[in-house]
């Protein structure tokens, strides 16, 4: 979409489309709950795992510490302490950690922080000592420095793509308000690497080149290939890759009216322009009306107004084994309101739904080695694991059940679910018939229908209610099961 001014009609049409997606698409969004994992962290900014089969979680604290959760316990000694090198406060500090592919063998990792005394962004490599739970603070190799003209909008997120193995780095637009220096759209080299502000960078830090290599597949801008992979970002505080598909999701913090989530499929060759500071979400920003989208413009796949929040925190796509009903959902939230949404890719579009309204100050989400998703409450320093409120255990798909037999329907439920309704479908979930209502337990002995139901695509569905009678969760069989003729 380029070359023509954005009209008010276009904005209304896009908003209507997003509303239709929110209300109609993918009705199988589950209810979620939050299981406490650990606490006592000071201003957590990032949660990560090393992919080293240890199951450890690494929690980054803004003041310059990285701590380890191992088997549910927070280790007393920090994994890394570089607090003496950090300029912290506001949006500055130690902002993320990234582990390269095969970290178990390599035993080095990368961090992103704002340095003392000037607040410039630093990307550096560190090494682990002979103790796998302690890194060497003296092993720093500085790879990239980007001068920051203001204290805010530092970006700070880094992640290795599971598709290409390169390191991606999110850079904010340099701060203040409205991108006064037009960094997000600038492609001309500037002192202090400030032309990298407002961009998503892609570099090869594992090739052995000093300090790093520029991938040959990076896009060319103005005929030049450099670190820039995409542009037009205001403050991509958190982004992540879908570990199964390699798709990229970016939560870009807005100015005063819109918060947005951008999407880039793994097949992309880069070069996307996400619009800032010409656009804020789908709305014109500069100018405030009749703006012309930039070349290679890609609009957000989800956005919300400041009546629902003020600062988006990007999250992760759930690919864990514990809750099949969560698979494929991208979780993201808002720092100011504690709201958490689910975004689900389906065919050529996305389904969007508000899943929870918490009192958390959501500074970061995180992904465990097992695919579980975590969320941090910055204000109290607590970490939680996202789980389903109700989950079908059996029959959950693929079973072959004799017609007329007796079978156990089993499910799990959260403590706040007092009763459950059990339903059955013979048309793959298009219509449902109630088997039992207001069950207080988690199992039911079911009289399977006679032969008239054989050959159908069958599922069961559980709906959970709280003490007030409100629906707080729903789950159905992951895939159909079959009823065969009885003996």
mmCIF file of C-alpha atoms in Angstrom, residues 121-334:
data_model
loop_
_atom_site.group_PDB
_atom_site.id
_atom_site.type_symbol
_atom_site.label_atom_id
_atom_site.label_comp_id
_atom_site.label_asym_id
_atom_site.label_seq_id
_atom_site.Cartn_x
_atom_site.Cartn_y
_atom_site.Cartn_z
ATOM 1 C CA UNK A 121 22.757 1.126 23.370
ATOM 2 C CA UNK A 122 25.355 -1.630 23.647
ATOM 3 C CA UNK A 123 25.111 -5.139 22.200
ATOM 4 C CA UNK A 124 27.777 -7.348 23.774
ATOM 5 C CA UNK A 125 28.849 -10.976 24.017
ATOM 6 C CA UNK A 126 29.665 -12.686 27.330
ATOM 7 C CA UNK A 127 30.967 -16.123 28.245
ATOM 8 C CA UNK A 128 29.957 -18.639 30.878
ATOM 9 C CA UNK A 129 32.490 -19.786 33.478
ATOM 10 C CA UNK A 130 33.190 -23.419 34.390
ATOM 11 C CA UNK A 131 30.125 -23.103 36.597
ATOM 12 C CA UNK A 132 27.151 -23.210 34.161
ATOM 13 C CA UNK A 133 25.120 -20.993 36.494
ATOM 14 C CA UNK A 134 27.636 -18.128 36.541
ATOM 15 C CA UNK A 135 28.858 -15.977 33.648
ATOM 16 C CA UNK A 136 32.126 -14.040 33.566
ATOM 17 C CA UNK A 137 31.447 -10.257 33.745
ATOM 18 C CA UNK A 138 35.011 -9.634 32.586
ATOM 19 C CA UNK A 139 34.538 -11.483 29.300
ATOM 20 C CA UNK A 140 32.613 -8.700 27.557
ATOM 21 C CA UNK A 141 33.104 -8.235 23.804
ATOM 22 C CA UNK A 142 31.268 -5.137 22.585
ATOM 23 C CA UNK A 143 29.825 -5.753 19.112
ATOM 24 C CA UNK A 144 27.639 -2.723 18.418
ATOM 25 C CA UNK A 145 27.106 0.722 19.946
ATOM 26 C CA UNK A 146 24.276 3.034 18.925
ATOM 27 C CA UNK A 147 24.116 6.558 20.354
ATOM 28 C CA UNK A 148 20.805 7.497 21.980
ATOM 29 C CA UNK A 149 19.785 11.183 21.784
ATOM 30 C CA UNK A 150 17.110 10.830 24.474
ATOM 31 C CA UNK A 151 16.473 8.586 27.480
ATOM 32 C CA UNK A 152 13.407 6.749 26.169
ATOM 33 C CA UNK A 153 12.536 4.453 23.242
ATOM 34 C CA UNK A 154 15.646 2.311 23.472
ATOM 35 C CA UNK A 155 13.960 -0.818 22.135
ATOM 36 C CA UNK A 156 16.326 -3.379 23.623
ATOM 37 C CA UNK A 157 14.878 -6.729 22.575
ATOM 38 C CA UNK A 158 17.111 -9.294 20.854
ATOM 39 C CA UNK A 159 16.361 -12.805 19.581
ATOM 40 C CA UNK A 160 17.849 -15.403 17.277
ATOM 41 C CA UNK A 161 15.565 -16.499 14.466
ATOM 42 C CA UNK A 162 14.864 -20.246 14.415
ATOM 43 C CA UNK A 163 14.578 -19.971 10.629
ATOM 44 C CA UNK A 164 17.945 -18.419 9.716
ATOM 45 C CA UNK A 165 20.016 -18.368 12.935
ATOM 46 C CA UNK A 166 20.766 -14.637 12.726
ATOM 47 C CA UNK A 167 20.477 -12.193 15.615
ATOM 48 C CA UNK A 168 17.642 -9.662 15.355
ATOM 49 C CA UNK A 169 17.822 -6.439 17.390
ATOM 50 C CA UNK A 170 14.948 -4.012 18.001
ATOM 51 C CA UNK A 171 15.869 -0.328 18.055
ATOM 52 C CA UNK A 172 13.523 2.456 19.133
ATOM 53 C CA UNK A 173 13.359 5.771 17.316
ATOM 54 C CA UNK A 174 15.729 7.570 19.697
ATOM 55 C CA UNK A 175 13.090 8.935 22.033
ATOM 56 C CA UNK A 176 11.451 12.198 22.959
ATOM 57 C CA UNK A 177 8.013 12.257 21.264
ATOM 58 C CA UNK A 178 6.956 12.016 17.637
ATOM 59 C CA UNK A 179 10.434 11.028 16.407
ATOM 60 C CA UNK A 180 11.627 14.657 16.088
ATOM 61 C CA UNK A 181 14.767 13.674 14.163
ATOM 62 C CA UNK A 182 12.895 11.385 11.742
ATOM 63 C CA UNK A 183 15.169 8.470 12.587
ATOM 64 C CA UNK A 184 12.567 5.748 11.926
ATOM 65 C CA UNK A 185 12.340 6.611 8.219
ATOM 66 C CA UNK A 186 15.963 7.688 7.708
ATOM 67 C CA UNK A 187 18.269 5.429 5.662
ATOM 68 C CA UNK A 188 21.241 7.778 5.342
ATOM 69 C CA UNK A 189 24.283 6.886 7.516
ATOM 70 C CA UNK A 190 24.607 9.077 10.601
ATOM 71 C CA UNK A 191 27.286 9.523 13.289
ATOM 72 C CA UNK A 192 27.011 7.183 16.229
ATOM 73 C CA UNK A 193 25.056 4.672 14.103
ATOM 74 C CA UNK A 194 21.911 6.723 14.704
ATOM 75 C CA UNK A 195 20.585 5.732 11.274
ATOM 76 C CA UNK A 196 19.890 2.345 12.925
ATOM 77 C CA UNK A 197 17.292 3.914 15.261
ATOM 78 C CA UNK A 198 13.662 3.051 14.594
ATOM 79 C CA UNK A 199 14.719 -0.152 12.826
ATOM 80 C CA UNK A 200 14.821 -3.897 13.218
ATOM 81 C CA UNK A 201 18.411 -5.054 12.696
ATOM 82 C CA UNK A 202 19.639 -8.443 11.467
ATOM 83 C CA UNK A 203 23.284 -9.408 11.906
ATOM 84 C CA UNK A 204 25.423 -12.548 11.867
ATOM 85 C CA UNK A 205 27.255 -12.763 15.185
ATOM 86 C CA UNK A 206 28.138 -16.464 14.960
ATOM 87 C CA UNK A 207 30.235 -16.471 11.767
ATOM 88 C CA UNK A 208 33.506 -15.561 13.477
ATOM 89 C CA UNK A 209 33.691 -12.182 11.722
ATOM 90 C CA UNK A 210 34.764 -9.240 13.888
ATOM 91 C CA UNK A 211 32.629 -7.732 15.300
ATOM 92 C CA UNK A 212 29.923 -9.379 13.148
ATOM 93 C CA UNK A 213 28.941 -9.992 9.536
ATOM 94 C CA UNK A 214 26.138 -8.527 7.455
ATOM 95 C CA UNK A 215 24.059 -11.391 6.003
ATOM 96 C CA UNK A 216 24.150 -11.469 2.213
ATOM 97 C CA UNK A 217 20.376 -11.873 2.249
ATOM 98 C CA UNK A 218 19.743 -8.585 4.075
ATOM 99 C CA UNK A 219 17.697 -6.191 1.915
ATOM 100 C CA UNK A 220 19.284 -3.296 0.063
ATOM 101 C CA UNK A 221 18.152 0.233 0.870
ATOM 102 C CA UNK A 222 19.301 2.969 -1.531
ATOM 103 C CA UNK A 223 21.481 0.292 -3.095
ATOM 104 C CA UNK A 224 23.288 -0.406 0.179
ATOM 105 C CA UNK A 225 23.161 -3.532 2.323
ATOM 106 C CA UNK A 226 23.756 -3.008 6.037
ATOM 107 C CA UNK A 227 22.351 -4.077 9.410
ATOM 108 C CA UNK A 228 18.791 -2.877 8.672
ATOM 109 C CA UNK A 229 16.166 -5.566 8.093
ATOM 110 C CA UNK A 230 13.022 -3.430 8.506
ATOM 111 C CA UNK A 231 12.183 0.169 9.395
ATOM 112 C CA UNK A 232 9.377 2.470 10.524
ATOM 113 C CA UNK A 233 9.277 1.390 14.177
ATOM 114 C CA UNK A 234 8.659 3.641 17.162
ATOM 115 C CA UNK A 235 9.672 1.446 20.090
ATOM 116 C CA UNK A 236 9.635 -2.324 19.437
ATOM 117 C CA UNK A 237 9.959 -3.114 23.135
ATOM 118 C CA UNK A 238 9.273 -6.825 22.619
ATOM 119 C CA UNK A 239 9.262 -9.070 19.566
ATOM 120 C CA UNK A 240 9.496 -12.827 19.172
ATOM 121 C CA UNK A 241 9.665 -15.677 16.699
ATOM 122 C CA UNK A 242 7.204 -18.529 16.501
ATOM 123 C CA UNK A 243 9.502 -21.454 17.316
ATOM 124 C CA UNK A 244 7.589 -23.778 14.957
ATOM 125 C CA UNK A 245 7.081 -21.564 11.889
ATOM 126 C CA UNK A 246 9.784 -18.896 12.231
ATOM 127 C CA UNK A 247 7.169 -16.141 11.827
ATOM 128 C CA UNK A 248 7.961 -12.846 13.560
ATOM 129 C CA UNK A 249 5.609 -10.835 15.803
ATOM 130 C CA UNK A 250 6.508 -7.285 16.884
ATOM 131 C CA UNK A 251 4.773 -5.300 19.621
ATOM 132 C CA UNK A 252 5.455 -1.645 18.710
ATOM 133 C CA UNK A 253 4.613 0.907 21.403
ATOM 134 C CA UNK A 254 2.489 3.813 20.155
ATOM 135 C CA UNK A 255 2.514 7.538 20.739
ATOM 136 C CA UNK A 256 -0.856 8.751 22.038
ATOM 137 C CA UNK A 257 -3.605 6.907 20.171
ATOM 138 C CA UNK A 258 -2.648 3.419 18.957
ATOM 139 C CA UNK A 259 -0.742 0.342 20.116
ATOM 140 C CA UNK A 260 0.089 -2.176 17.410
ATOM 141 C CA UNK A 261 1.270 -5.685 16.648
ATOM 142 C CA UNK A 262 3.134 -6.235 13.398
ATOM 143 C CA UNK A 263 3.677 -9.570 11.692
ATOM 144 C CA UNK A 264 6.331 -10.841 9.283
ATOM 145 C CA UNK A 265 6.101 -14.376 7.871
ATOM 146 C CA UNK A 266 9.232 -16.503 7.886
ATOM 147 C CA UNK A 267 9.234 -16.363 4.077
ATOM 148 C CA UNK A 268 9.843 -12.589 4.111
ATOM 149 C CA UNK A 269 12.978 -11.234 2.476
ATOM 150 C CA UNK A 270 12.940 -8.162 4.718
ATOM 151 C CA UNK A 271 12.610 -4.514 3.809
ATOM 152 C CA UNK A 272 9.213 -3.994 5.428
ATOM 153 C CA UNK A 273 8.280 -0.472 6.508
ATOM 154 C CA UNK A 274 5.896 -0.398 9.469
ATOM 155 C CA UNK A 275 4.978 3.230 8.935
ATOM 156 C CA UNK A 276 6.177 5.272 11.914
ATOM 157 C CA UNK A 277 6.292 8.322 12.104
ATOM 158 C CA UNK A 278 4.014 8.762 9.095
ATOM 159 C CA UNK A 279 1.458 6.468 10.688
ATOM 160 C CA UNK A 280 0.627 5.417 14.231
ATOM 161 C CA UNK A 281 -1.106 2.095 13.826
ATOM 162 C CA UNK A 282 -3.640 2.602 11.035
ATOM 163 C CA UNK A 283 -3.966 6.337 11.783
ATOM 164 C CA UNK A 284 -2.120 9.201 10.134
ATOM 165 C CA UNK A 285 0.435 10.835 12.423
ATOM 166 C CA UNK A 286 2.560 13.107 10.259
ATOM 167 C CA UNK A 287 0.609 14.756 8.733
ATOM 168 C CA UNK A 288 -2.430 14.129 10.909
ATOM 169 C CA UNK A 289 -4.661 13.597 7.859
ATOM 170 C CA UNK A 290 -4.148 12.570 4.243
ATOM 171 C CA UNK A 291 -0.790 10.913 4.883
ATOM 172 C CA UNK A 292 0.854 8.809 2.181
ATOM 173 C CA UNK A 293 2.121 5.413 3.389
ATOM 174 C CA UNK A 294 5.835 4.888 2.698
ATOM 175 C CA UNK A 295 7.196 2.386 0.164
ATOM 176 C CA UNK A 296 6.994 -1.252 1.309
ATOM 177 C CA UNK A 297 4.445 -0.282 3.962
ATOM 178 C CA UNK A 298 2.973 -3.173 5.967
ATOM 179 C CA UNK A 299 0.008 -2.339 8.242
ATOM 180 C CA UNK A 300 -0.398 -3.908 11.685
ATOM 181 C CA UNK A 301 -2.308 -7.168 12.039
ATOM 182 C CA UNK A 302 -3.756 -6.016 15.375
ATOM 183 C CA UNK A 303 -4.079 -2.692 17.144
ATOM 184 C CA UNK A 304 -5.966 -1.132 20.025
ATOM 185 C CA UNK A 305 -6.734 2.404 21.148
ATOM 186 C CA UNK A 306 -5.576 4.140 24.302
ATOM 187 C CA UNK A 307 -8.996 3.578 25.806
ATOM 188 C CA UNK A 308 -7.786 -0.030 26.301
ATOM 189 C CA UNK A 309 -4.176 0.590 27.287
ATOM 190 C CA UNK A 310 -1.127 2.754 26.685
ATOM 191 C CA UNK A 311 1.927 0.570 26.022
ATOM 192 C CA UNK A 312 1.899 -2.786 24.240
ATOM 193 C CA UNK A 313 4.129 -5.597 25.497
ATOM 194 C CA UNK A 314 4.729 -8.169 22.792
ATOM 195 C CA UNK A 315 4.680 -11.827 23.753
ATOM 196 C CA UNK A 316 5.031 -15.321 22.276
ATOM 197 C CA UNK A 317 3.164 -17.989 20.347
ATOM 198 C CA UNK A 318 2.350 -20.963 22.549
ATOM 199 C CA UNK A 319 3.915 -24.190 21.269
ATOM 200 C CA UNK A 320 4.009 -26.174 24.495
ATOM 201 C CA UNK A 321 2.650 -29.654 25.121
ATOM 202 C CA UNK A 322 0.806 -29.014 28.377
ATOM 203 C CA UNK A 323 -2.219 -27.198 26.920
ATOM 204 C CA UNK A 324 -3.186 -28.164 23.411
ATOM 205 C CA UNK A 325 -5.967 -25.556 23.448
ATOM 206 C CA UNK A 326 -3.364 -22.783 23.628
ATOM 207 C CA UNK A 327 -1.291 -23.926 20.659
ATOM 208 C CA UNK A 328 -0.859 -21.372 17.928
ATOM 209 C CA UNK A 329 -2.084 -18.454 20.035
ATOM 210 C CA UNK A 330 0.166 -15.394 20.195
ATOM 211 C CA UNK A 331 -0.161 -13.824 23.651
ATOM 212 C CA UNK A 332 0.509 -10.115 24.146
ATOM 213 C CA UNK A 333 -0.520 -7.540 26.730
ATOM 214 C CA UNK A 334 -0.571 -3.937 27.848
#
